[in-house]
Amino acid sequence: PHVKEWLVRVRRDALALRFAPAAACTDRGVVLAAARQNVRAFEYAAEELRLDREFTLALLRERPKIVRYVPEALWSCPDFALAAMRVSRAALGLVSKGLWSNRGFVAKAARHTRHALAYASRELRADRELVLLAVGHGGLAI
């Protein structure tokens, strides 16, 4: 079936995306329609589309529960992770350990969410300057 037919199908049943051909799974409109109905449908989108930071972040802003279906690779991208944390607190637990060991990342995260230090590496949680930064921005996790 043509991509337009799959758009109709996923509007009726979002999870039908799992049976869609590659052309439909890479089509932004089809994936967007499916994910708007059911966030689980996002896991059936083509990997290249799921790894598209802008697309995934836009979808995350619209449907925050999609956070659990974001590919692991994106959680190592500082800009994506920071933006995702502003949308969903659940994102904090998905950010890579490498980023939580990066002082610059943790400092930025602490400016945007008061829960950031709870996820930071042990070494950074003991960093007085970071703790003061977190407290100054309403930090709770000390």
CSV table of N, CA and C in Angstrom, one decimal:
chain,number,residue,atom,x,y,z
A,1,PRO,N,0.8,-1.2,0.0
A,1,PRO,CA,0.0,0.0,0.0
A,1,PRO,C,0.9,1.3,0.0
A,2,HIS,N,0.3,2.3,-0.6
A,2,HIS,CA,1.0,3.6,-0.7
A,2,HIS,C,1.0,4.2,0.7
A,3,VAL,N,2.0,5.2,0.8
A,3,VAL,CA,2.2,5.9,2.1
A,3,VAL,C,0.9,6.5,2.6
A,4,LYS,N,0.1,7.1,1.6
A,4,LYS,CA,-1.1,7.7,2.0
A,4,LYS,C,-2.1,6.8,2.6
A,5,GLU,N,-2.1,5.5,2.1
A,5,GLU,CA,-3.0,4.5,2.7
A,5,GLU,C,-2.6,4.1,4.1
A,6,TRP,N,-1.2,4.2,4.3
A,6,TRP,CA,-0.8,3.9,5.7
A,6,TRP,C,-1.1,5.0,6.7
A,7,LEU,N,-1.2,6.2,6.2
A,7,LEU,CA,-1.6,7.3,7.0
A,7,LEU,C,-3.0,7.1,7.5
A,8,VAL,N,-3.9,6.6,6.6
A,8,VAL,CA,-5.3,6.3,7.0
A,8,VAL,C,-5.3,5.1,8.0
A,9,ARG,N,-4.5,4.1,7.7
A,9,ARG,CA,-4.4,3.0,8.6
A,9,ARG,C,-4.0,3.3,10.0
A,10,VAL,N,-2.9,4.1,10.1
A,10,VAL,CA,-2.4,4.4,11.5
A,10,VAL,C,-3.3,5.3,12.2
A,11,ARG,N,-4.1,6.1,11.5
A,11,ARG,CA,-5.1,6.9,12.2
A,11,ARG,C,-6.2,6.1,12.8
A,12,ARG,N,-6.4,4.9,12.2
A,12,ARG,CA,-7.4,4.0,12.8
A,12,ARG,C,-6.8,3.1,13.9
A,13,ASP,N,-5.6,2.7,13.6
A,13,ASP,CA,-4.9,1.8,14.6
A,13,ASP,C,-3.4,2.2,14.5
A,14,ALA,N,-3.0,3.0,15.5
A,14,ALA,CA,-1.6,3.5,15.5
A,14,ALA,C,-0.6,2.3,15.5
A,15,LEU,N,-0.8,1.2,16.1
A,15,LEU,CA,0.1,0.2,16.2
A,15,LEU,C,0.2,-0.7,14.9
A,16,ALA,N,-0.6,-0.3,14.0
A,16,ALA,CA,-0.5,-1.0,12.6
A,16,ALA,C,0.9,-0.6,12.0
A,17,LEU,N,1.5,0.5,12.5
A,17,LEU,CA,2.8,0.9,12.0
A,17,LEU,C,3.8,-0.3,12.1
A,18,ARG,N,3.7,-1.2,13.0
A,18,ARG,CA,4.6,-2.3,13.1
A,18,ARG,C,4.6,-3.2,11.8
A,19,PHE,N,3.5,-3.1,11.1
A,19,PHE,CA,3.4,-3.9,9.9
A,19,PHE,C,3.6,-3.1,8.6
A,20,ALA,N,3.9,-1.9,8.8
A,20,ALA,CA,4.1,-1.0,7.6
A,20,ALA,C,5.4,-1.2,6.9
A,21,PRO,N,5.4,-0.9,5.6
A,21,PRO,CA,6.7,-1.0,4.8
A,21,PRO,C,7.6,0.1,5.2
A,22,ALA,N,8.8,0.0,4.8
A,22,ALA,CA,9.9,1.0,5.2
A,22,ALA,C,9.5,2.4,4.7
A,23,ALA,N,8.8,2.5,3.6
A,23,ALA,CA,8.5,3.9,3.1
A,23,ALA,C,7.5,4.5,4.1
A,24,ALA,N,6.6,3.8,4.7
A,24,ALA,CA,5.7,4.4,5.7
A,24,ALA,C,6.4,4.6,7.0
A,25,CYS,N,7.3,3.8,7.4
A,25,CYS,CA,8.0,3.9,8.7
A,25,CYS,C,9.0,5.0,8.7
A,26,THR,N,9.4,5.5,7.5
A,26,THR,CA,10.3,6.6,7.4
A,26,THR,C,9.6,7.9,7.1
A,27,ASP,N,8.3,7.8,6.9
A,27,ASP,CA,7.5,9.0,6.6
A,27,ASP,C,7.1,9.8,7.8
A,28,ARG,N,7.5,11.0,7.9
A,28,ARG,CA,7.3,11.8,9.2
A,28,ARG,C,5.8,11.9,9.5
A,29,GLY,N,5.0,12.1,8.4
A,29,GLY,CA,3.5,12.3,8.6
A,29,GLY,C,2.9,11.0,9.2
A,30,VAL,N,3.3,9.9,8.6
A,30,VAL,CA,2.7,8.6,9.1
A,30,VAL,C,3.1,8.4,10.6
A,31,VAL,N,4.4,8.5,10.8
A,31,VAL,CA,4.9,8.3,12.2
A,31,VAL,C,4.3,9.2,13.2
A,32,LEU,N,4.2,10.5,12.8
A,32,LEU,CA,3.6,11.5,13.7
A,32,LEU,C,2.1,11.2,14.0
A,33,ALA,N,1.4,10.8,12.9
A,33,ALA,CA,0.0,10.4,13.1
A,33,ALA,C,-0.2,9.2,14.1
A,34,ALA,N,0.7,8.3,13.9
A,34,ALA,CA,0.6,7.1,14.7
A,34,ALA,C,1.0,7.4,16.2
A,35,ALA,N,2.1,8.1,16.4
A,35,ALA,CA,2.6,8.4,17.7
A,35,ALA,C,1.7,9.4,18.5
A,36,ARG,N,0.9,10.2,17.7
A,36,ARG,CA,0.0,11.1,18.4
A,36,ARG,C,-1.2,10.3,19.0
A,37,GLN,N,-1.5,9.2,18.4
A,37,GLN,CA,-2.6,8.3,18.9
A,37,GLN,C,-2.1,7.4,20.0
A,38,ASN,N,-0.9,6.9,19.8
A,38,ASN,CA,-0.4,5.9,20.8
A,38,ASN,C,1.2,6.0,20.8
A,39,VAL,N,1.7,6.4,21.9
A,39,VAL,CA,3.2,6.7,21.9
A,39,VAL,C,4.0,5.4,21.6
A,40,ARG,N,3.4,4.2,21.9
A,40,ARG,CA,4.1,3.0,21.6
A,40,ARG,C,4.4,2.8,20.2
A,41,ALA,N,3.7,3.4,19.3
A,41,ALA,CA,3.9,3.3,17.9
A,41,ALA,C,5.2,3.8,17.5
A,42,PHE,N,5.8,4.8,18.2
A,42,PHE,CA,7.1,5.4,17.9
A,42,PHE,C,8.2,4.3,17.8
A,43,GLU,N,8.1,3.3,18.6
A,43,GLU,CA,9.1,2.2,18.6
A,43,GLU,C,9.1,1.5,17.2
A,44,TYR,N,8.1,1.6,16.4
A,44,TYR,CA,8.0,0.9,15.1
A,44,TYR,C,8.5,1.9,14.0
A,45,ALA,N,8.8,3.1,14.3
A,45,ALA,CA,9.3,4.0,13.3
A,45,ALA,C,10.7,3.6,12.9
A,46,ALA,N,11.1,4.0,11.7
A,46,ALA,CA,12.4,3.7,11.2
A,46,ALA,C,13.4,4.3,12.1
A,47,GLU,N,14.5,3.5,12.3
A,47,GLU,CA,15.6,4.0,13.2
A,47,GLU,C,16.1,5.3,12.9
A,48,GLU,N,16.3,5.6,11.6
A,48,GLU,CA,16.8,6.9,11.2
A,48,GLU,C,15.9,8.0,11.6
A,49,LEU,N,14.6,7.8,11.6
A,49,LEU,CA,13.7,8.8,12.0
A,49,LEU,C,13.7,8.9,13.6
A,50,ARG,N,13.8,7.8,14.3
A,50,ARG,CA,13.8,7.9,15.7
A,50,ARG,C,15.1,8.5,16.2
A,51,LEU,N,16.2,8.5,15.4
A,51,LEU,CA,17.4,9.1,15.8
A,51,LEU,C,17.5,10.6,15.4
A,52,ASP,N,16.5,11.0,14.7
A,52,ASP,CA,16.5,12.4,14.2
A,52,ASP,C,16.1,13.3,15.5
A,53,ARG,N,17.1,14.0,16.0
A,53,ARG,CA,16.9,14.8,17.2
A,53,ARG,C,15.8,15.8,17.2
A,54,GLU,N,15.7,16.5,16.1
A,54,GLU,CA,14.7,17.5,16.0
A,54,GLU,C,13.3,16.9,16.0
A,55,PHE,N,13.1,15.9,15.1
A,55,PHE,CA,11.8,15.2,15.0
A,55,PHE,C,11.4,14.6,16.4
A,56,THR,N,12.3,13.9,17.0
A,56,THR,CA,12.0,13.2,18.2
A,56,THR,C,11.7,14.2,19.3
A,57,LEU,N,12.5,15.3,19.4
A,57,LEU,CA,12.3,16.3,20.4
A,57,LEU,C,10.9,17.0,20.2
A,58,ALA,N,10.6,17.3,18.9
A,58,ALA,CA,9.3,17.9,18.7
A,58,ALA,C,8.1,17.0,19.1
A,59,LEU,N,8.3,15.7,18.8
A,59,LEU,CA,7.3,14.7,19.2
A,59,LEU,C,7.2,14.6,20.7
A,60,LEU,N,8.4,14.6,21.3
A,60,LEU,CA,8.4,14.6,22.8
A,60,LEU,C,7.7,15.7,23.5
A,61,ARG,N,7.9,16.9,22.9
A,61,ARG,CA,7.2,18.1,23.4
A,61,ARG,C,5.7,18.0,23.3
A,62,GLU,N,5.2,17.3,22.2
A,62,GLU,CA,3.8,17.1,22.0
A,62,GLU,C,3.3,16.0,22.9
A,63,ARG,N,4.1,14.9,23.0
A,63,ARG,CA,3.6,13.7,23.7
A,63,ARG,C,4.8,13.3,24.6
A,64,PRO,N,4.9,13.9,25.8
A,64,PRO,CA,6.0,13.6,26.8
A,64,PRO,C,6.1,12.1,27.1
A,65,LYS,N,5.1,11.4,27.1
A,65,LYS,CA,5.2,9.9,27.4
A,65,LYS,C,6.0,9.1,26.4
A,66,ILE,N,6.3,9.7,25.3
A,66,ILE,CA,7.1,9.1,24.3
A,66,ILE,C,8.6,8.9,24.8
A,67,VAL,N,8.9,9.6,25.9
A,67,VAL,CA,10.3,9.6,26.4
A,67,VAL,C,10.8,8.1,26.6
A,68,ARG,N,10.0,7.2,26.9
A,68,ARG,CA,10.5,5.8,27.2
A,68,ARG,C,10.8,5.1,25.9
A,69,TYR,N,10.4,5.7,24.7
A,69,TYR,CA,10.7,5.0,23.4
A,69,TYR,C,11.8,5.7,22.7
A,70,VAL,N,12.4,6.7,23.3
A,70,VAL,CA,13.5,7.4,22.6
A,70,VAL,C,14.7,6.5,22.6
A,71,PRO,N,15.4,6.4,21.4
A,71,PRO,CA,16.6,5.5,21.4
A,71,PRO,C,17.7,5.9,22.3
A,72,GLU,N,18.3,4.9,22.8
A,72,GLU,CA,19.4,5.1,23.8
A,72,GLU,C,20.5,6.1,23.3
A,73,ALA,N,20.8,6.0,22.0
A,73,ALA,CA,21.8,6.9,21.5
A,73,ALA,C,21.6,8.4,21.7
A,74,LEU,N,20.3,8.8,21.7
A,74,LEU,CA,20.0,10.2,21.9
A,74,LEU,C,20.3,10.7,23.3
A,75,TRP,N,20.3,9.8,24.2
A,75,TRP,CA,20.5,10.1,25.6
A,75,TRP,C,22.0,10.5,25.9
A,76,SER,N,22.8,10.3,25.0
A,76,SER,CA,24.2,10.7,25.1
A,76,SER,C,24.5,12.1,24.5
A,77,CYS,N,23.5,12.6,23.9
A,77,CYS,CA,23.6,13.9,23.2
A,77,CYS,C,23.2,15.0,24.2
A,78,PRO,N,24.2,15.9,24.6
A,78,PRO,CA,23.9,16.9,25.7
A,78,PRO,C,22.7,17.8,25.3
A,79,ASP,N,22.6,18.3,24.1
A,79,ASP,CA,21.6,19.2,23.8
A,79,ASP,C,20.2,18.6,23.8
A,80,PHE,N,20.2,17.3,23.3
A,80,PHE,CA,18.9,16.6,23.3
A,80,PHE,C,18.5,16.3,24.7
A,81,ALA,N,19.4,15.8,25.5
A,81,ALA,CA,19.1,15.4,26.9
A,81,ALA,C,18.6,16.6,27.7
A,82,LEU,N,19.3,17.8,27.6
A,82,LEU,CA,18.8,19.0,28.3
A,82,LEU,C,17.4,19.4,27.9
A,83,ALA,N,17.2,19.4,26.6
A,83,ALA,CA,15.9,19.8,26.1
A,83,ALA,C,14.8,18.8,26.6
A,84,ALA,N,15.1,17.5,26.5
A,84,ALA,CA,14.2,16.5,27.0
A,84,ALA,C,13.8,16.6,28.4
A,85,MET,N,14.8,17.0,29.3
A,85,MET,CA,14.6,17.2,30.7
A,85,MET,C,13.6,18.3,31.0
A,86,ARG,N,13.6,19.3,30.1
A,86,ARG,CA,12.7,20.4,30.3
A,86,ARG,C,11.2,20.0,30.0
A,87,VAL,N,11.1,18.9,29.2
A,87,VAL,CA,9.8,18.4,28.9
A,87,VAL,C,9.3,17.4,29.8
A,88,SER,N,10.1,16.5,30.2
A,88,SER,CA,9.7,15.3,31.0
A,88,SER,C,10.8,15.0,32.1
A,89,ARG,N,10.3,15.0,33.3
A,89,ARG,CA,11.2,14.7,34.4
A,89,ARG,C,11.7,13.2,34.3
A,90,ALA,N,11.0,12.4,33.7
A,90,ALA,CA,11.4,11.0,33.4
A,90,ALA,C,12.7,10.9,32.6
A,91,ALA,N,13.0,11.9,31.9
A,91,ALA,CA,14.2,12.0,31.0
A,91,ALA,C,15.4,11.9,31.9
A,92,LEU,N,15.4,12.4,33.1
A,92,LEU,CA,16.6,12.5,33.9
A,92,LEU,C,17.2,11.1,34.1
A,93,GLY,N,16.3,10.1,34.3
A,93,GLY,CA,16.8,8.7,34.5
A,93,GLY,C,17.2,8.0,33.3
A,94,LEU,N,17.0,8.6,32.1
A,94,LEU,CA,17.4,8.0,30.9
A,94,LEU,C,18.7,8.6,30.3
A,95,VAL,N,19.1,9.7,30.8
A,95,VAL,CA,20.3,10.3,30.3
A,95,VAL,C,21.5,9.4,30.6
A,96,SER,N,22.5,9.4,29.7
A,96,SER,CA,23.6,8.5,29.8
A,96,SER,C,24.5,8.8,31.0
A,97,LYS,N,25.1,7.8,31.6
A,97,LYS,CA,25.9,8.0,32.8
A,97,LYS,C,27.1,8.9,32.4
A,98,GLY,N,27.5,8.8,31.2
A,98,GLY,CA,28.7,9.6,30.8
A,98,GLY,C,28.3,11.1,30.9
A,99,LEU,N,27.1,11.5,30.6
A,99,LEU,CA,26.7,12.9,30.7
A,99,LEU,C,26.6,13.3,32.2
A,100,TRP,N,26.1,12.4,33.0
A,100,TRP,CA,26.0,12.7,34.4
A,100,TRP,C,27.3,12.7,35.1
A,101,SER,N,28.4,12.4,34.4
A,101,SER,CA,29.7,12.5,35.0
A,101,SER,C,30.4,13.7,34.4
A,102,ASN,N,29.8,14.4,33.5
A,102,ASN,CA,30.3,15.6,32.9
A,102,ASN,C,29.9,16.9,33.6
A,103,ARG,N,30.9,17.6,34.2
A,103,ARG,CA,30.6,18.7,35.1
A,103,ARG,C,29.8,19.8,34.3
A,104,GLY,N,30.2,20.1,33.1
A,104,GLY,CA,29.5,21.1,32.4
A,104,GLY,C,28.1,20.8,32.1
A,105,PHE,N,27.8,19.5,31.8
A,105,PHE,CA,26.4,19.1,31.6
A,105,PHE,C,25.6,19.2,32.8
A,106,VAL,N,26.2,18.7,33.9
A,106,VAL,CA,25.5,18.7,35.2
A,106,VAL,C,25.2,20.1,35.6
A,107,ALA,N,26.1,21.0,35.4
A,107,ALA,CA,25.9,22.4,35.7
A,107,ALA,C,24.7,23.0,34.9
A,108,LYS,N,24.7,22.7,33.6
A,108,LYS,CA,23.6,23.2,32.8
A,108,LYS,C,22.2,22.5,33.3
A,109,ALA,N,22.3,21.3,33.6
A,109,ALA,CA,21.1,20.6,34.0
A,109,ALA,C,20.6,21.1,35.3
A,110,ALA,N,21.5,21.5,36.2
A,110,ALA,CA,21.1,22.0,37.5
A,110,ALA,C,20.4,23.4,37.4
A,111,ARG,N,20.8,24.1,36.3
A,111,ARG,CA,20.1,25.4,36.1
A,111,ARG,C,18.7,25.2,35.6
A,112,HIS,N,18.4,24.0,35.0
A,112,HIS,CA,17.1,23.8,34.5
A,112,HIS,C,16.1,22.9,35.3
A,113,THR,N,16.7,22.1,36.1
A,113,THR,CA,15.9,21.2,36.9
A,113,THR,C,16.5,21.0,38.3
A,114,ARG,N,15.7,21.1,39.3
A,114,ARG,CA,16.2,21.1,40.7
A,114,ARG,C,16.5,19.6,41.1
A,115,HIS,N,16.3,18.7,40.2
A,115,HIS,CA,16.5,17.3,40.5
A,115,HIS,C,17.8,16.7,39.9
A,116,ALA,N,18.5,17.6,39.2
A,116,ALA,CA,19.7,17.1,38.5
A,116,ALA,C,20.8,16.5,39.3
A,117,LEU,N,21.1,17.0,40.5
A,117,LEU,CA,22.2,16.5,41.3
A,117,LEU,C,21.9,15.0,41.7
A,118,ALA,N,20.7,14.7,41.8
A,118,ALA,CA,20.3,13.3,42.3
A,118,ALA,C,20.9,12.3,41.3
A,119,TYR,N,21.0,12.7,40.0
A,119,TYR,CA,21.5,11.8,38.9
A,119,TYR,C,23.0,11.9,38.6
A,120,ALA,N,23.6,13.0,39.1
A,120,ALA,CA,25.0,13.2,38.8
A,120,ALA,C,25.9,12.2,39.5
A,121,SER,N,27.1,12.0,39.0
A,121,SER,CA,28.0,11.1,39.5
A,121,SER,C,28.3,11.4,41.0
A,122,ARG,N,28.8,10.5,41.7
A,122,ARG,CA,29.1,10.7,43.2
A,122,ARG,C,30.1,11.8,43.3
A,123,GLU,N,31.1,11.8,42.5
A,123,GLU,CA,32.1,12.9,42.5
A,123,GLU,C,31.5,14.3,42.3
A,124,LEU,N,30.6,14.4,41.4
A,124,LEU,CA,30.0,15.7,41.1
A,124,LEU,C,28.9,16.1,42.2
A,125,ARG,N,28.3,15.1,42.8
A,125,ARG,CA,27.4,15.4,43.9
A,125,ARG,C,28.1,16.0,45.1
A,126,ALA,N,29.4,15.7,45.2
A,126,ALA,CA,30.3,16.2,46.3
A,126,ALA,C,30.9,17.6,45.9
A,127,ASP,N,30.7,18.0,44.7
A,127,ASP,CA,31.3,19.3,44.2
A,127,ASP,C,30.5,20.5,44.8
A,128,ARG,N,31.2,21.2,45.7
A,128,ARG,CA,30.5,22.3,46.5
A,128,ARG,C,29.9,23.3,45.6
A,129,GLU,N,30.6,23.7,44.5
A,129,GLU,CA,30.2,24.7,43.6
A,129,GLU,C,28.9,24.3,42.9
A,130,LEU,N,28.8,23.0,42.5
A,130,LEU,CA,27.6,22.5,41.8
A,130,LEU,C,26.5,22.4,42.8
A,131,VAL,N,26.7,22.0,44.0
A,131,VAL,CA,25.7,21.9,45.0
A,131,VAL,C,25.1,23.3,45.3
A,132,LEU,N,26.0,24.3,45.4
A,132,LEU,CA,25.5,25.7,45.6
A,132,LEU,C,24.7,26.2,44.4
A,133,LEU,N,25.1,25.8,43.2
A,133,LEU,CA,24.4,26.2,42.0
A,133,LEU,C,23.0,25.5,42.0
A,134,ALA,N,22.9,24.3,42.4
A,134,ALA,CA,21.6,23.6,42.4
A,134,ALA,C,20.7,24.2,43.5
A,135,VAL,N,21.3,24.5,44.6
A,135,VAL,CA,20.5,25.1,45.7
A,135,VAL,C,20.0,26.4,45.3
A,136,GLY,N,20.8,27.2,44.6
A,136,GLY,CA,20.4,28.5,44.1
A,136,GLY,C,19.3,28.5,43.1
A,137,HIS,N,19.2,27.3,42.4
A,137,HIS,CA,18.1,27.2,41.4
A,137,HIS,C,17.0,26.2,42.0
A,138,GLY,N,16.9,26.2,43.3
A,138,GLY,CA,15.8,25.4,43.9
A,138,GLY,C,16.1,23.9,44.0
A,139,GLY,N,17.3,23.5,44.0
A,139,GLY,CA,17.7,22.1,44.0
A,139,GLY,C,17.2,21.4,45.3
A,140,LEU,N,16.7,20.2,45.1
A,140,LEU,CA,16.1,19.4,46.2
A,140,LEU,C,17.0,18.2,46.6
A,141,ALA,N,17.8,17.8,45.7
A,141,ALA,CA,18.5,16.5,45.9
A,141,ALA,C,19.9,16.7,46.3
A,142,ILE,N,20.1,17.0,47.6
A,142,ILE,CA,21.4,17.2,48.1
A,142,ILE,C,21.6,16.2,49.2
